[in-house]
Amino acid sequence: MVLMAATSVLSAAALLAGCSGSSPAPPKPVRDLPAKQIVAKALALARSAGSMSFYQYEGTVSSSSALVVVAGDALSATGRQVAKGDNGAVMTELVLKGATYVRGNAAALTGFLGMPARKASRFVNRWLVLHAGDPNYQQITQGVTGDSVLSSITPAGALTKGKKLQKIGSQSVVAVSGLAPAGSGMAAGSTDTLWVAATGKPLPVAAEEVSKSGGDSELVFTRSSWGKKVTGVTAPAGAVPYPAG
């Protein structure tokens, strides 16, 4: 009986030791992770959400007002956005699988798309369609779908993490900075800072890309942006081919 009792005690001790050893360590707060892990974690969560909404402001660092404001809703491979310029330009863009549709007023067609005024007058407020392989397709389509939005704000090169937490609205955030990726449309050598929520789910909160010439592009998400239902991304009727040349 003594031997059995001793064996029981040893077995219990081994069992407790095994349980203790198998308990996973609590996850580190996102602010304590290396910069690359913060970005990877934020982007993985963003992609798993399935959809997003965002606002993008494009202007100059020295100006307090944006030249262009974009409001977008996106799924991973499709999206819809409306761009408005301070000159009155308004353009709607829809990206579906293999086709992109755009419609804009005269100021948008000449300013955003670079059409000559005479050509633009023929297509004002008409839906135009481009397909993969058409001239300007990639340039016009970039930054509308969820995948391209996330790719465009992912800092590249050597990454640095902010030493202190910051606040965007009421949200505590940690900053990770690097170079603007090639897909951002910014000039080579431009910088990119991504702010990630430091509390709650570590999702992207904002991103800012700044070029050496002073231009910048800022993209902002809100806490309600992720996983919302996106509707209305369907092919419009009566679209005509985007004019070549």
PDB file of C-alpha atoms in Angstrom:
ATOM      1  CA  MET A   1       0.000   0.000   0.000  1.00  0.00           C
ATOM      2  CA  VAL A   2       2.893   2.354   0.705  1.00  0.00           C
ATOM      3  CA  LEU A   3       4.338   1.611  -2.742  1.00  0.00           C
ATOM      4  CA  MET A   4       0.970   2.262  -4.408  1.00  0.00           C
ATOM      5  CA  ALA A   5       0.596   5.564  -2.528  1.00  0.00           C
ATOM      6  CA  ALA A   6       4.050   6.663  -3.557  1.00  0.00           C
ATOM      7  CA  THR A   7       3.340   5.687  -7.145  1.00  0.00           C
ATOM      8  CA  SER A   8       0.091   7.646  -7.076  1.00  0.00           C
ATOM      9  CA  VAL A   9       1.884  10.733  -5.757  1.00  0.00           C
ATOM     10  CA  LEU A  10       4.547  10.481  -8.440  1.00  0.00           C
ATOM     11  CA  SER A  11       1.929  10.008 -11.164  1.00  0.00           C
ATOM     12  CA  ALA A  12      -0.004  13.024  -9.976  1.00  0.00           C
ATOM     13  CA  ALA A  13       3.164  15.099  -9.907  1.00  0.00           C
ATOM     14  CA  ALA A  14       4.021  14.003 -13.450  1.00  0.00           C
ATOM     15  CA  LEU A  15       0.503  14.810 -14.606  1.00  0.00           C
ATOM     16  CA  LEU A  16       0.660  18.272 -13.066  1.00  0.00           C
ATOM     17  CA  ALA A  17       4.083  18.863 -14.572  1.00  0.00           C
ATOM     18  CA  GLY A  18       2.792  17.778 -17.964  1.00  0.00           C
ATOM     19  CA  CYS A  19      -0.202  20.115 -17.731  1.00  0.00           C
ATOM     20  CA  SER A  20       2.014  22.973 -16.670  1.00  0.00           C
ATOM     21  CA  GLY A  21       4.434  22.369 -19.506  1.00  0.00           C
ATOM     22  CA  SER A  22       1.720  22.204 -22.175  1.00  0.00           C
ATOM     23  CA  SER A  23       0.033  25.489 -21.231  1.00  0.00           C
ATOM     24  CA  PRO A  24       0.742  28.011 -24.000  1.00  0.00           C
ATOM     25  CA  ALA A  25       2.317  31.286 -22.997  1.00  0.00           C
ATOM     26  CA  PRO A  26      -0.089  34.226 -23.186  1.00  0.00           C
ATOM     27  CA  PRO A  27       0.290  36.134 -26.473  1.00  0.00           C
ATOM     28  CA  LYS A  28       2.426  39.240 -26.373  1.00  0.00           C
ATOM     29  CA  PRO A  29       0.652  42.585 -26.747  1.00  0.00           C
ATOM     30  CA  VAL A  30       0.960  43.723 -30.339  1.00  0.00           C
ATOM     31  CA  ARG A  31       3.061  46.724 -29.273  1.00  0.00           C
ATOM     32  CA  ASP A  32       5.722  44.329 -27.963  1.00  0.00           C
ATOM     33  CA  LEU A  33       6.075  42.404 -31.241  1.00  0.00           C
ATOM     34  CA  PRO A  34       8.801  43.126 -33.822  1.00  0.00           C
ATOM     35  CA  ALA A  35       7.770  45.526 -36.587  1.00  0.00           C
ATOM     36  CA  LYS A  36       7.456  42.833 -39.269  1.00  0.00           C
ATOM     37  CA  GLN A  37       5.246  40.687 -37.062  1.00  0.00           C
ATOM     38  CA  ILE A  38       2.964  43.634 -36.303  1.00  0.00           C
ATOM     39  CA  VAL A  39       2.436  44.273 -40.022  1.00  0.00           C
ATOM     40  CA  ALA A  40       1.955  40.579 -40.816  1.00  0.00           C
ATOM     41  CA  LYS A  41      -0.582  40.160 -38.004  1.00  0.00           C
ATOM     42  CA  ALA A  42      -2.538  43.278 -39.005  1.00  0.00           C
ATOM     43  CA  LEU A  43      -2.721  42.315 -42.675  1.00  0.00           C
ATOM     44  CA  ALA A  44      -3.703  38.721 -41.914  1.00  0.00           C
ATOM     45  CA  LEU A  45      -6.593  39.917 -39.750  1.00  0.00           C
ATOM     46  CA  ALA A  46      -7.631  42.468 -42.367  1.00  0.00           C
ATOM     47  CA  ARG A  47      -7.750  39.832 -45.088  1.00  0.00           C
ATOM     48  CA  SER A  48      -9.648  37.392 -42.890  1.00  0.00           C
ATOM     49  CA  ALA A  49     -12.330  40.065 -42.287  1.00  0.00           C
ATOM     50  CA  GLY A  50     -13.343  39.643 -45.942  1.00  0.00           C
ATOM     51  CA  SER A  51     -14.340  43.255 -46.600  1.00  0.00           C
ATOM     52  CA  MET A  52     -13.396  46.797 -45.672  1.00  0.00           C
ATOM     53  CA  SER A  53     -14.367  50.419 -45.995  1.00  0.00           C
ATOM     54  CA  PHE A  54     -11.885  53.282 -46.117  1.00  0.00           C
ATOM     55  CA  TYR A  55     -11.342  56.957 -46.789  1.00  0.00           C
ATOM     56  CA  GLN A  56      -8.301  58.166 -48.673  1.00  0.00           C
ATOM     57  CA  TYR A  57      -7.007  61.720 -48.753  1.00  0.00           C
ATOM     58  CA  GLU A  58      -4.481  62.815 -51.336  1.00  0.00           C
ATOM     59  CA  GLY A  59      -2.794  66.196 -51.235  1.00  0.00           C
ATOM     60  CA  THR A  60       0.382  67.828 -50.035  1.00  0.00           C
ATOM     61  CA  VAL A  61       2.066  67.724 -46.673  1.00  0.00           C
ATOM     62  CA  SER A  62       2.053  71.516 -46.433  1.00  0.00           C
ATOM     63  CA  SER A  63      -1.691  71.771 -47.111  1.00  0.00           C
ATOM     64  CA  SER A  64      -4.354  71.202 -44.468  1.00  0.00           C
ATOM     65  CA  SER A  65      -6.964  70.308 -47.096  1.00  0.00           C
ATOM     66  CA  ALA A  66      -6.960  67.320 -49.416  1.00  0.00           C
ATOM     67  CA  LEU A  67      -6.941  67.699 -53.185  1.00  0.00           C
ATOM     68  CA  VAL A  68      -8.779  64.400 -53.652  1.00  0.00           C
ATOM     69  CA  VAL A  69     -10.982  62.451 -51.249  1.00  0.00           C
ATOM     70  CA  VAL A  70     -11.863  58.824 -51.998  1.00  0.00           C
ATOM     71  CA  ALA A  71     -14.528  56.763 -50.212  1.00  0.00           C
ATOM     72  CA  GLY A  72     -14.282  53.045 -50.913  1.00  0.00           C
ATOM     73  CA  ASP A  73     -15.863  49.690 -50.072  1.00  0.00           C
ATOM     74  CA  ALA A  74     -13.958  46.585 -51.052  1.00  0.00           C
ATOM     75  CA  LEU A  75     -13.960  42.815 -51.011  1.00  0.00           C
ATOM     76  CA  SER A  76     -10.727  40.946 -51.674  1.00  0.00           C
ATOM     77  CA  ALA A  77     -10.997  40.935 -55.494  1.00  0.00           C
ATOM     78  CA  THR A  78     -13.761  43.484 -56.173  1.00  0.00           C
ATOM     79  CA  GLY A  79     -14.525  46.989 -55.012  1.00  0.00           C
ATOM     80  CA  ARG A  80     -16.324  50.284 -55.425  1.00  0.00           C
ATOM     81  CA  GLN A  81     -15.099  53.795 -54.756  1.00  0.00           C
ATOM     82  CA  VAL A  82     -16.078  57.395 -55.385  1.00  0.00           C
ATOM     83  CA  ALA A  83     -13.346  60.009 -55.833  1.00  0.00           C
ATOM     84  CA  LYS A  84     -14.009  63.728 -55.437  1.00  0.00           C
ATOM     85  CA  GLY A  85     -11.554  66.490 -56.269  1.00  0.00           C
ATOM     86  CA  ASP A  86     -11.474  70.022 -54.930  1.00  0.00           C
ATOM     87  CA  ASN A  87     -12.052  71.245 -58.512  1.00  0.00           C
ATOM     88  CA  GLY A  88     -15.496  69.607 -58.596  1.00  0.00           C
ATOM     89  CA  ALA A  89     -14.347  66.351 -60.192  1.00  0.00           C
ATOM     90  CA  VAL A  90     -16.456  63.300 -59.292  1.00  0.00           C
ATOM     91  CA  MET A  91     -15.720  59.766 -60.519  1.00  0.00           C
ATOM     92  CA  THR A  92     -17.226  56.406 -59.584  1.00  0.00           C
ATOM     93  CA  GLU A  93     -15.220  53.247 -60.159  1.00  0.00           C
ATOM     94  CA  LEU A  94     -16.318  49.619 -59.955  1.00  0.00           C
ATOM     95  CA  VAL A  95     -13.861  46.728 -60.153  1.00  0.00           C
ATOM     96  CA  LEU A  96     -15.197  43.262 -60.929  1.00  0.00           C
ATOM     97  CA  LYS A  97     -13.428  40.109 -61.995  1.00  0.00           C
ATOM     98  CA  GLY A  98     -11.642  40.969 -65.256  1.00  0.00           C
ATOM     99  CA  ALA A  99     -13.389  44.301 -65.824  1.00  0.00           C
ATOM    100  CA  THR A 100     -13.264  47.819 -64.423  1.00  0.00           C
ATOM    101  CA  TYR A 101     -16.034  50.380 -64.922  1.00  0.00           C
ATOM    102  CA  VAL A 102     -15.614  54.142 -64.538  1.00  0.00           C
ATOM    103  CA  ARG A 103     -18.027  57.061 -64.824  1.00  0.00           C
ATOM    104  CA  GLY A 104     -17.187  60.693 -64.253  1.00  0.00           C
ATOM    105  CA  ASN A 105     -17.949  64.289 -65.019  1.00  0.00           C
ATOM    106  CA  ALA A 106     -15.793  66.369 -67.355  1.00  0.00           C
ATOM    107  CA  ALA A 107     -13.397  67.481 -64.608  1.00  0.00           C
ATOM    108  CA  ALA A 108     -12.859  63.842 -63.549  1.00  0.00           C
ATOM    109  CA  LEU A 109     -12.280  62.522 -67.065  1.00  0.00           C
ATOM    110  CA  THR A 110      -9.704  65.202 -67.838  1.00  0.00           C
ATOM    111  CA  GLY A 111      -8.133  65.464 -64.370  1.00  0.00           C
ATOM    112  CA  PHE A 112      -8.213  61.894 -63.032  1.00  0.00           C
ATOM    113  CA  LEU A 113      -7.983  60.000 -66.327  1.00  0.00           C
ATOM    114  CA  GLY A 114      -6.054  62.519 -68.432  1.00  0.00           C
ATOM    115  CA  MET A 115      -8.493  62.598 -71.355  1.00  0.00           C
ATOM    116  CA  PRO A 116      -8.284  65.557 -73.729  1.00  0.00           C
ATOM    117  CA  ALA A 117     -11.250  67.877 -73.184  1.00  0.00           C
ATOM    118  CA  ARG A 118     -12.717  67.230 -76.634  1.00  0.00           C
ATOM    119  CA  LYS A 119     -12.681  63.465 -76.109  1.00  0.00           C
ATOM    120  CA  ALA A 120     -13.958  63.755 -72.554  1.00  0.00           C
ATOM    121  CA  SER A 121     -17.021  65.702 -73.738  1.00  0.00           C
ATOM    122  CA  ARG A 122     -18.221  62.574 -75.571  1.00  0.00           C
ATOM    123  CA  PHE A 123     -18.073  60.389 -72.466  1.00  0.00           C
ATOM    124  CA  VAL A 124     -19.256  62.646 -69.638  1.00  0.00           C
ATOM    125  CA  ASN A 125     -21.294  60.657 -67.088  1.00  0.00           C
ATOM    126  CA  ARG A 126     -21.275  57.527 -69.261  1.00  0.00           C
ATOM    127  CA  TRP A 127     -20.091  54.165 -67.971  1.00  0.00           C
ATOM    128  CA  LEU A 128     -16.803  53.123 -69.579  1.00  0.00           C
ATOM    129  CA  VAL A 129     -15.418  49.614 -69.304  1.00  0.00           C
ATOM    130  CA  LEU A 130     -11.848  48.315 -69.380  1.00  0.00           C
ATOM    131  CA  HIS A 131     -10.754  44.691 -69.377  1.00  0.00           C
ATOM    132  CA  ALA A 132      -7.542  43.060 -68.246  1.00  0.00           C
ATOM    133  CA  GLY A 133      -4.911  43.709 -70.913  1.00  0.00           C
ATOM    134  CA  ASP A 134      -6.389  47.031 -72.076  1.00  0.00           C
ATOM    135  CA  PRO A 135      -4.107  50.092 -71.912  1.00  0.00           C
ATOM    136  CA  ASN A 136      -4.298  51.838 -68.517  1.00  0.00           C
ATOM    137  CA  TYR A 137      -6.235  48.921 -66.983  1.00  0.00           C
ATOM    138  CA  GLN A 138      -3.746  48.277 -64.181  1.00  0.00           C
ATOM    139  CA  GLN A 139      -3.242  51.948 -63.418  1.00  0.00           C
ATOM    140  CA  ILE A 140      -6.962  52.696 -63.190  1.00  0.00           C
ATOM    141  CA  THR A 141      -7.815  49.500 -61.304  1.00  0.00           C
ATOM    142  CA  GLN A 142      -5.042  49.763 -58.700  1.00  0.00           C
ATOM    143  CA  GLY A 143      -6.143  50.608 -55.166  1.00  0.00           C
ATOM    144  CA  VAL A 144      -9.829  49.661 -55.472  1.00  0.00           C
ATOM    145  CA  THR A 145     -10.000  45.997 -54.426  1.00  0.00           C
ATOM    146  CA  GLY A 146      -9.234  44.919 -50.880  1.00  0.00           C
ATOM    147  CA  ASP A 147      -6.115  43.000 -51.903  1.00  0.00           C
ATOM    148  CA  SER A 148      -4.661  45.964 -53.809  1.00  0.00           C
ATOM    149  CA  VAL A 149      -5.512  48.423 -51.031  1.00  0.00           C
ATOM    150  CA  LEU A 150      -3.682  46.319 -48.448  1.00  0.00           C
ATOM    151  CA  SER A 151      -0.734  45.740 -50.771  1.00  0.00           C
ATOM    152  CA  SER A 152      -0.470  49.471 -51.436  1.00  0.00           C
ATOM    153  CA  ILE A 153      -0.180  50.375 -47.737  1.00  0.00           C
ATOM    154  CA  THR A 154       2.251  47.619 -46.680  1.00  0.00           C
ATOM    155  CA  PRO A 155       5.540  49.294 -45.702  1.00  0.00           C
ATOM    156  CA  ALA A 156       8.543  47.806 -47.501  1.00  0.00           C
ATOM    157  CA  GLY A 157      12.263  47.571 -46.857  1.00  0.00           C
ATOM    158  CA  ALA A 158      13.738  47.883 -43.375  1.00  0.00           C
ATOM    159  CA  LEU A 159      10.898  48.496 -40.911  1.00  0.00           C
ATOM    160  CA  THR A 160      10.993  50.535 -37.712  1.00  0.00           C
ATOM    161  CA  LYS A 161       8.476  50.543 -34.870  1.00  0.00           C
ATOM    162  CA  GLY A 162       7.382  53.671 -33.081  1.00  0.00           C
ATOM    163  CA  LYS A 163       8.873  53.949 -29.599  1.00  0.00           C
ATOM    164  CA  LYS A 164       5.627  55.134 -28.027  1.00  0.00           C
ATOM    165  CA  LEU A 165       1.968  54.401 -28.588  1.00  0.00           C
ATOM    166  CA  GLN A 166      -0.018  57.118 -30.320  1.00  0.00           C
ATOM    167  CA  LYS A 167      -3.703  57.995 -30.535  1.00  0.00           C
ATOM    168  CA  ILE A 168      -5.883  58.202 -33.644  1.00  0.00           C
ATOM    169  CA  GLY A 169      -9.221  59.382 -32.357  1.00  0.00           C
ATOM    170  CA  SER A 170      -9.849  57.274 -29.259  1.00  0.00           C
ATOM    171  CA  GLN A 171      -7.817  54.322 -30.574  1.00  0.00           C
ATOM    172  CA  SER A 172      -4.326  53.590 -29.243  1.00  0.00           C
ATOM    173  CA  VAL A 173      -2.060  52.642 -32.126  1.00  0.00           C
ATOM    174  CA  VAL A 174       1.479  51.498 -32.772  1.00  0.00           C
ATOM    175  CA  ALA A 175       3.290  52.838 -35.835  1.00  0.00           C
ATOM    176  CA  VAL A 176       5.433  50.815 -38.239  1.00  0.00           C
ATOM    177  CA  SER A 177       7.372  52.747 -40.878  1.00  0.00           C
ATOM    178  CA  GLY A 178       9.272  51.789 -44.010  1.00  0.00           C
ATOM    179  CA  LEU A 179       9.313  52.598 -47.699  1.00  0.00           C
ATOM    180  CA  ALA A 180       6.195  52.949 -49.826  1.00  0.00           C
ATOM    181  CA  PRO A 181       5.733  49.740 -51.860  1.00  0.00           C
ATOM    182  CA  ALA A 182       5.997  49.760 -55.628  1.00  0.00           C
ATOM    183  CA  GLY A 183       2.239  49.227 -55.974  1.00  0.00           C
ATOM    184  CA  SER A 184       1.404  52.399 -54.050  1.00  0.00           C
ATOM    185  CA  GLY A 185       1.903  54.660 -57.051  1.00  0.00           C
ATOM    186  CA  MET A 186       4.266  56.872 -55.038  1.00  0.00           C
ATOM    187  CA  ALA A 187       7.716  57.864 -56.319  1.00  0.00           C
ATOM    188  CA  ALA A 188      10.694  55.715 -55.402  1.00  0.00           C
ATOM    189  CA  GLY A 189      12.050  56.605 -51.973  1.00  0.00           C
ATOM    190  CA  SER A 190       8.660  57.662 -50.586  1.00  0.00           C
ATOM    191  CA  THR A 191       7.977  56.666 -46.992  1.00  0.00           C
ATOM    192  CA  ASP A 192       5.063  54.632 -45.665  1.00  0.00           C
ATOM    193  CA  THR A 193       3.748  54.486 -42.098  1.00  0.00           C
ATOM    194  CA  LEU A 194       1.079  51.990 -41.048  1.00  0.00           C
ATOM    195  CA  TRP A 195      -0.712  52.476 -37.720  1.00  0.00           C
ATOM    196  CA  VAL A 196      -2.104  49.307 -36.131  1.00  0.00           C
ATOM    197  CA  ALA A 197      -4.577  49.109 -33.243  1.00  0.00           C
ATOM    198  CA  ALA A 198      -2.692  48.447 -30.007  1.00  0.00           C
ATOM    199  CA  THR A 199      -5.820  47.352 -28.124  1.00  0.00           C
ATOM    200  CA  GLY A 200      -8.538  44.960 -29.260  1.00  0.00           C
ATOM    201  CA  LYS A 201      -7.936  43.284 -32.609  1.00  0.00           C
ATOM    202  CA  PRO A 202      -4.670  44.574 -34.127  1.00  0.00           C
ATOM    203  CA  LEU A 203      -6.246  45.729 -37.398  1.00  0.00           C
ATOM    204  CA  PRO A 204      -4.958  48.587 -39.574  1.00  0.00           C
ATOM    205  CA  VAL A 205      -6.275  51.974 -38.454  1.00  0.00           C
ATOM    206  CA  ALA A 206      -4.520  54.344 -40.855  1.00  0.00           C
ATOM    207  CA  ALA A 207      -1.646  54.613 -43.307  1.00  0.00           C
ATOM    208  CA  GLU A 208       0.247  57.566 -44.705  1.00  0.00           C
ATOM    209  CA  GLU A 209       2.651  57.696 -47.618  1.00  0.00           C
ATOM    210  CA  VAL A 210       4.792  60.781 -48.139  1.00  0.00           C
ATOM    211  CA  SER A 211       6.960  61.529 -51.155  1.00  0.00           C
ATOM    212  CA  LYS A 212      10.166  63.526 -51.102  1.00  0.00           C
ATOM    213  CA  SER A 213       8.519  66.154 -53.288  1.00  0.00           C
ATOM    214  CA  GLY A 214       5.958  66.902 -50.567  1.00  0.00           C
ATOM    215  CA  GLY A 215       2.917  65.044 -51.892  1.00  0.00           C
ATOM    216  CA  ASP A 216       1.188  62.583 -49.627  1.00  0.00           C
ATOM    217  CA  SER A 217      -1.618  60.051 -49.532  1.00  0.00           C
ATOM    218  CA  GLU A 218      -3.388  59.130 -46.306  1.00  0.00           C
ATOM    219  CA  LEU A 219      -5.796  56.214 -45.950  1.00  0.00           C
ATOM    220  CA  VAL A 220      -8.013  55.818 -42.876  1.00  0.00           C
ATOM    221  CA  PHE A 221     -10.060  52.846 -41.637  1.00  0.00           C
ATOM    222  CA  THR A 222     -12.572  52.900 -38.801  1.00  0.00           C
ATOM    223  CA  ARG A 223     -13.333  50.192 -36.279  1.00  0.00           C
ATOM    224  CA  SER A 224     -16.615  49.456 -38.084  1.00  0.00           C
ATOM    225  CA  SER A 225     -14.870  49.134 -41.453  1.00  0.00           C
ATOM    226  CA  TRP A 226     -14.097  45.436 -41.248  1.00  0.00           C
ATOM    227  CA  GLY A 227     -16.391  42.611 -42.322  1.00  0.00           C
ATOM    228  CA  LYS A 228     -19.323  44.831 -43.283  1.00  0.00           C
ATOM    229  CA  LYS A 229     -21.621  43.714 -46.087  1.00  0.00           C
ATOM    230  CA  VAL A 230     -20.652  45.246 -49.436  1.00  0.00           C
ATOM    231  CA  THR A 231     -23.410  45.515 -52.051  1.00  0.00           C
ATOM    232  CA  GLY A 232     -23.825  47.183 -55.410  1.00  0.00           C
ATOM    233  CA  VAL A 233     -20.585  45.970 -56.978  1.00  0.00           C
ATOM    234  CA  THR A 234     -22.260  44.741 -60.161  1.00  0.00           C
ATOM    235  CA  ALA A 235     -21.687  45.476 -63.826  1.00  0.00           C
ATOM    236  CA  PRO A 236     -23.673  48.547 -64.946  1.00  0.00           C
ATOM    237  CA  ALA A 237     -25.782  48.334 -68.086  1.00  0.00           C
ATOM    238  CA  GLY A 238     -24.873  50.232 -71.240  1.00  0.00           C
ATOM    239  CA  ALA A 239     -21.132  50.563 -70.636  1.00  0.00           C
ATOM    240  CA  VAL A 240     -19.026  51.440 -73.695  1.00  0.00           C
ATOM    241  CA  PRO A 241     -15.368  50.496 -74.217  1.00  0.00           C
ATOM    242  CA  TYR A 242     -12.868  52.869 -72.659  1.00  0.00           C
ATOM    243  CA  PRO A 243     -11.452  54.978 -75.488  1.00  0.00           C
ATOM    244  CA  ALA A 244      -7.937  54.023 -76.528  1.00  0.00           C
ATOM    245  CA  GLY A 245      -5.305  56.620 -77.316  1.00  0.00           C
TER     246      GLY A 245
END
